[in-house]
mmCIF file of C-alpha atoms and ligand atoms in Angstrom:
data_model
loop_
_atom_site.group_PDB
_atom_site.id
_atom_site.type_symbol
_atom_site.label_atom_id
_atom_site.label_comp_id
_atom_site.label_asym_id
_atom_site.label_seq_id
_atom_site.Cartn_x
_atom_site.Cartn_y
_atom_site.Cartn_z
ATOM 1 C CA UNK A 1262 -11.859 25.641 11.424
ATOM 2 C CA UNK A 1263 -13.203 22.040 12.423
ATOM 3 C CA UNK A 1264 -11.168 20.601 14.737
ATOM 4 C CA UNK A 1265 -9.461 17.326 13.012
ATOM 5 C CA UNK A 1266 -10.605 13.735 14.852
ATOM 6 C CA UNK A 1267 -9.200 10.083 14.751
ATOM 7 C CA UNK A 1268 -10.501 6.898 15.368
ATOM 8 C CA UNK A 1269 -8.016 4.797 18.238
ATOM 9 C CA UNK A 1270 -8.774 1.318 18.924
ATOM 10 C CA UNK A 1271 -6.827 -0.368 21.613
ATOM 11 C CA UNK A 1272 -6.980 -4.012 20.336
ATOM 12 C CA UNK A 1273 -7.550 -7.182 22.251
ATOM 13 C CA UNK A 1274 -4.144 -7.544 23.390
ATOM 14 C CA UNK A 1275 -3.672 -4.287 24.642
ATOM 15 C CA UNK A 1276 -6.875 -4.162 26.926
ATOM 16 C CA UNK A 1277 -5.961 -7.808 27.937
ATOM 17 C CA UNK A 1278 -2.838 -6.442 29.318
ATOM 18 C CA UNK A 1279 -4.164 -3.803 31.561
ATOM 19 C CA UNK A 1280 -2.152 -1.205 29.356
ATOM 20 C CA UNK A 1281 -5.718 0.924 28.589
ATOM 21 C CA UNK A 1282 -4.717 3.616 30.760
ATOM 22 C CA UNK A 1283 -1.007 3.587 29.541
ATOM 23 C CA UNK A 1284 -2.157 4.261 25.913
ATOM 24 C CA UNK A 1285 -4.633 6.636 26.353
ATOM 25 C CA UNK A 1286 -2.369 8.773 28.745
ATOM 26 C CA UNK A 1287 0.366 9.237 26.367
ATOM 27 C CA UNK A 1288 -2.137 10.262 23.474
ATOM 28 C CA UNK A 1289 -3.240 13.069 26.148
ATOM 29 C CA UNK A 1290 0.079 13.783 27.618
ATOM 30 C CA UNK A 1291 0.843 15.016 23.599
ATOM 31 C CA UNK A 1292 -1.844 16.635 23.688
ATOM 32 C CA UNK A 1293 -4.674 15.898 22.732
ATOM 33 C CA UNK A 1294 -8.009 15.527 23.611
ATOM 34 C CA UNK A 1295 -10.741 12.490 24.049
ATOM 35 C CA UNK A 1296 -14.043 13.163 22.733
ATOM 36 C CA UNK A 1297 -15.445 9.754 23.470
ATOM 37 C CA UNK A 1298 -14.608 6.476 25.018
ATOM 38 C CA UNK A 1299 -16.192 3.365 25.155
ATOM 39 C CA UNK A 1300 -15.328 -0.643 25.392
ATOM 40 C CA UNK A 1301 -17.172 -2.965 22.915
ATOM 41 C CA UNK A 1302 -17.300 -6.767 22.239
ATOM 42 C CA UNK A 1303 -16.878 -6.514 18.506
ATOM 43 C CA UNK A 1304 -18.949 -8.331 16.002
ATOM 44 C CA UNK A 1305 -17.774 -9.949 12.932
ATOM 45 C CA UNK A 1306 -19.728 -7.268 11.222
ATOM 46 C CA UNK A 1307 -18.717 -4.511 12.593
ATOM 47 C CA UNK A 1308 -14.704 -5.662 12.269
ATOM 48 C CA UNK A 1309 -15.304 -6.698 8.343
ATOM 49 C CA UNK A 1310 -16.363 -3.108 7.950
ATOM 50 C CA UNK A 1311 -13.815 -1.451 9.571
ATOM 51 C CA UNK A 1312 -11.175 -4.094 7.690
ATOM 52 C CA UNK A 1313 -12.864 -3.937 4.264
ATOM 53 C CA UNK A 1314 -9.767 -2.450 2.987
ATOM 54 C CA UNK A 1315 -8.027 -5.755 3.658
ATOM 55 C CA UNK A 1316 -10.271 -8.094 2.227
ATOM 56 C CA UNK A 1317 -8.552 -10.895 0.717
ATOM 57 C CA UNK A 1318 -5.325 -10.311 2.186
ATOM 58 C CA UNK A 1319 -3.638 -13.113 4.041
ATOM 59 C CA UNK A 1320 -4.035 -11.825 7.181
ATOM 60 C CA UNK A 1321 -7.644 -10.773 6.777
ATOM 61 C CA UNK A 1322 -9.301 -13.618 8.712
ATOM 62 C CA UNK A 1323 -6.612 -14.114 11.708
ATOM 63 C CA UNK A 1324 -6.991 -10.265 12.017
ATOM 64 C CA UNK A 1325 -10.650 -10.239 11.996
ATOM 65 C CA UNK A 1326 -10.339 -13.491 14.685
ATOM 66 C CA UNK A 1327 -7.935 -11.505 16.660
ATOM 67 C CA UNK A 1328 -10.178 -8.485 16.904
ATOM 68 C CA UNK A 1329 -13.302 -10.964 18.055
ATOM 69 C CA UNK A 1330 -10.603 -12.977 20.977
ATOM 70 C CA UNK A 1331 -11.572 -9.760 23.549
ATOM 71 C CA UNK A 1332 -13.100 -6.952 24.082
ATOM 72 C CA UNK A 1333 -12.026 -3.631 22.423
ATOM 73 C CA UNK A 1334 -11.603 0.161 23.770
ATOM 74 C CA UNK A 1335 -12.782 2.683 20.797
ATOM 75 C CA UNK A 1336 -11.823 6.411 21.526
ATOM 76 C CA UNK A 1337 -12.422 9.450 19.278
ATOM 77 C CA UNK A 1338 -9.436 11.772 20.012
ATOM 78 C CA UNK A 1339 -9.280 15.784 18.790
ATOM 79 C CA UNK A 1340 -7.215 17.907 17.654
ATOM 80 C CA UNK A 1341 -4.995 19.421 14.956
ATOM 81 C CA UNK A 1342 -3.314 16.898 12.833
ATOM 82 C CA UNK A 1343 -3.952 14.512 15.290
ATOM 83 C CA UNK A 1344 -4.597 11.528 12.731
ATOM 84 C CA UNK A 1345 -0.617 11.820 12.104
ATOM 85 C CA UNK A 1346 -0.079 12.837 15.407
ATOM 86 C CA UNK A 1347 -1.602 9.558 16.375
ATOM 87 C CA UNK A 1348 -0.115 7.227 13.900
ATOM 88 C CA UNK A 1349 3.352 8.683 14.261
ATOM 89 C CA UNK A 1350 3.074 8.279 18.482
ATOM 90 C CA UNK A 1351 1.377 4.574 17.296
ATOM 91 C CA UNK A 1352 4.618 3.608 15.448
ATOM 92 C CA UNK A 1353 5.179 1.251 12.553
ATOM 93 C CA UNK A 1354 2.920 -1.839 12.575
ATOM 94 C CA UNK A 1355 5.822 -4.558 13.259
ATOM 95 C CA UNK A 1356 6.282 -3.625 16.699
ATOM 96 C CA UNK A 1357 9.450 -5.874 17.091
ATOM 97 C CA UNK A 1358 10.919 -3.087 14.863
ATOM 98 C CA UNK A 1359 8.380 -0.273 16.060
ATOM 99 C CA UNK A 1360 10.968 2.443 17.526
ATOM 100 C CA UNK A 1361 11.635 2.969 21.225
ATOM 101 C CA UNK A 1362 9.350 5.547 22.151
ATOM 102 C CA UNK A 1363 6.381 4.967 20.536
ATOM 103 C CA UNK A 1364 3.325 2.627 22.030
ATOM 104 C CA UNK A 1365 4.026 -0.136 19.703
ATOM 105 C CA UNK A 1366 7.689 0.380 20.143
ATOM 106 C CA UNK A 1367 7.357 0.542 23.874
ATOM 107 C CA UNK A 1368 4.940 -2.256 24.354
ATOM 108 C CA UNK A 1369 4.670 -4.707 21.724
ATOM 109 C CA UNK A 1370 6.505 -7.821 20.526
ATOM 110 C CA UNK A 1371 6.306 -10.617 17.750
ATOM 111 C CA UNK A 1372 4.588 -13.071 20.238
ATOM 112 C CA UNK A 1373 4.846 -15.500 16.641
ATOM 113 C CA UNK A 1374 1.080 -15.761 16.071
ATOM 114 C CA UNK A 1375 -0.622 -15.720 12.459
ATOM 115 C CA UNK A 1376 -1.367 -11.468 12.819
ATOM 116 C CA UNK A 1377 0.940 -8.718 14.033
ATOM 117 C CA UNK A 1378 -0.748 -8.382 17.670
ATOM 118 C CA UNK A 1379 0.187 -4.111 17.589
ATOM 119 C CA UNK A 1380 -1.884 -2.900 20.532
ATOM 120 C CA UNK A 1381 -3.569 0.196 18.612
ATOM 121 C CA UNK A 1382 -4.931 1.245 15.593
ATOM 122 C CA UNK A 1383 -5.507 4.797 13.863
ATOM 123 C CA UNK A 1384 -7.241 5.638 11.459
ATOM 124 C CA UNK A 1385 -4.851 6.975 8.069
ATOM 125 C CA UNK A 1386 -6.607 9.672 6.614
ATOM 126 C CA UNK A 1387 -9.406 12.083 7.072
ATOM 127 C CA UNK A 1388 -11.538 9.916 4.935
ATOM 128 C CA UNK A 1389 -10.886 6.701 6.790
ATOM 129 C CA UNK A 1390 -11.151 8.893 10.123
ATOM 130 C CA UNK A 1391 -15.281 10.061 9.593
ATOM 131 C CA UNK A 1392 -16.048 6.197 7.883
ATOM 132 C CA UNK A 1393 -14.733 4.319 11.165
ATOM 133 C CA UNK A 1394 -15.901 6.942 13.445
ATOM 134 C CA UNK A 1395 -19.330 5.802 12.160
ATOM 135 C CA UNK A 1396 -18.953 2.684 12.335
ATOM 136 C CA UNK A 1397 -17.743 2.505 15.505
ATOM 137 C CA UNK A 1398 -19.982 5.386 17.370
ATOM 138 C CA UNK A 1399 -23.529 5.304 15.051
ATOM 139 C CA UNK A 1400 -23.206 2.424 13.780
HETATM 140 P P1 RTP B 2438 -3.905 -0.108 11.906
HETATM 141 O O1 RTP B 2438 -4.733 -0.050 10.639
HETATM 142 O O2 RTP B 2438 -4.340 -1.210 12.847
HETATM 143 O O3 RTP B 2438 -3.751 1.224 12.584
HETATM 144 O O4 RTP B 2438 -2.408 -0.539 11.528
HETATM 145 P P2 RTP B 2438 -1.561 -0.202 10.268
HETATM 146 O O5 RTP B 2438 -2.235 0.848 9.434
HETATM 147 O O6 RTP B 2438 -0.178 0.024 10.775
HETATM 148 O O7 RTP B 2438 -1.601 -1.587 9.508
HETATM 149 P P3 RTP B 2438 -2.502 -2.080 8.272
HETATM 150 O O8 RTP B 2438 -1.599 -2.328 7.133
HETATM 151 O O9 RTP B 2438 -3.696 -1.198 8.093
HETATM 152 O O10 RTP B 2438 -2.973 -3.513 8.812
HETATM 153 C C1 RTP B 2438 -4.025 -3.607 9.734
HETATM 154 C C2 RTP B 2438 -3.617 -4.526 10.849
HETATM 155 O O11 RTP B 2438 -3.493 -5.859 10.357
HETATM 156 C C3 RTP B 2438 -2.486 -6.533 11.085
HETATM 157 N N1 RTP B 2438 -1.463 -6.993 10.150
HETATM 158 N N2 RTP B 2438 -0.835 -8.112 10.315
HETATM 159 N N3 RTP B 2438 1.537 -9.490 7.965
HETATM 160 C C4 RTP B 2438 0.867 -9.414 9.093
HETATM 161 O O12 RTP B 2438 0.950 -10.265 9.964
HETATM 162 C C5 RTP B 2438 -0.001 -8.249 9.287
HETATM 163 N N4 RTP B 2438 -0.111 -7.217 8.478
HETATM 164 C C6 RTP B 2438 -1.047 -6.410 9.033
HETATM 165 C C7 RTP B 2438 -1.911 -5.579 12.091
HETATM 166 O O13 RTP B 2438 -2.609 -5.794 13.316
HETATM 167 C C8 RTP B 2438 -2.252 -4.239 11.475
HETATM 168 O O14 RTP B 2438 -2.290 -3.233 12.445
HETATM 169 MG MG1 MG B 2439 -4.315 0.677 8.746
#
């Protein structure tokens, strides 16, 4: 059986707040386990790949200009069902709502800016998980 990965990105705001090491220990205190680890200054072009999905949407552009305000940490984490593992630990992407408990929950707040500043992302399927882990590690 291949082990099952996911893509984590913690966002600008996240690294800007020193809360790197936070994040990543609670995704190993559940339990699973970083295969790779890195911190990247973005490019437009890498961020409208990752974001193709939202295109067109409102918050496409403020989202893509939040992702390019800092620097980025990407991490491959492993392990069995670890891309719901991931999202469920993430939370919901409001994180004024978010529940208690989870990183968004925990950490995050409407700070009333044009995109939901949310700390992390995960990838949402096993498709999504191998297209951004390209992107992001051999690209
Ligand atoms: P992610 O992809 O980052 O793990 O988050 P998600 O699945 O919970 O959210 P998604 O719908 O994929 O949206 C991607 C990111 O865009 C920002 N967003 N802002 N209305 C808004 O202000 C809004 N909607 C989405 C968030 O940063 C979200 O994580
Ligand atoms: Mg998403």
């Amino acid at each position: 059986m291949t082990t099952e990965r996911t893509l984590v990105l913690i966002k600008p705001d996240g690294v800007a707040r020193n809360l790197t090491g936070a994040i990543l220990a609670r995704i190993e205190a559940k339990g699973y386990t970083l295969a790779e680890l890195k911190k990247v200054d973005a490019s437009r072009e890498l961020l409208e790949q990752h974001y193709e999905e939202h295109a067109g949407k409102p918050f496409y552009e403020p989202l893509v200009e939040f992702m390019l305000s800092g620097p980025v940490v990407a991490a491959i984490f492993e392990g069995h069902r670890v891309i719901e593992g991931f999202r469920s630990l993430a939370g919901t992407t409001d994180p004024t709502t978010a529940a208690p408990g989870t990183i968004r929950g925990d950490f995050g707040r409407d700070w009333g800016l044009k995109v939901q500043q949310n700390l992390v992302h995960g990838s949402d399927s096993t498709e999504s998980a191998e297209r951004e882990i390209k992107i992001w590690f051999q690209g």
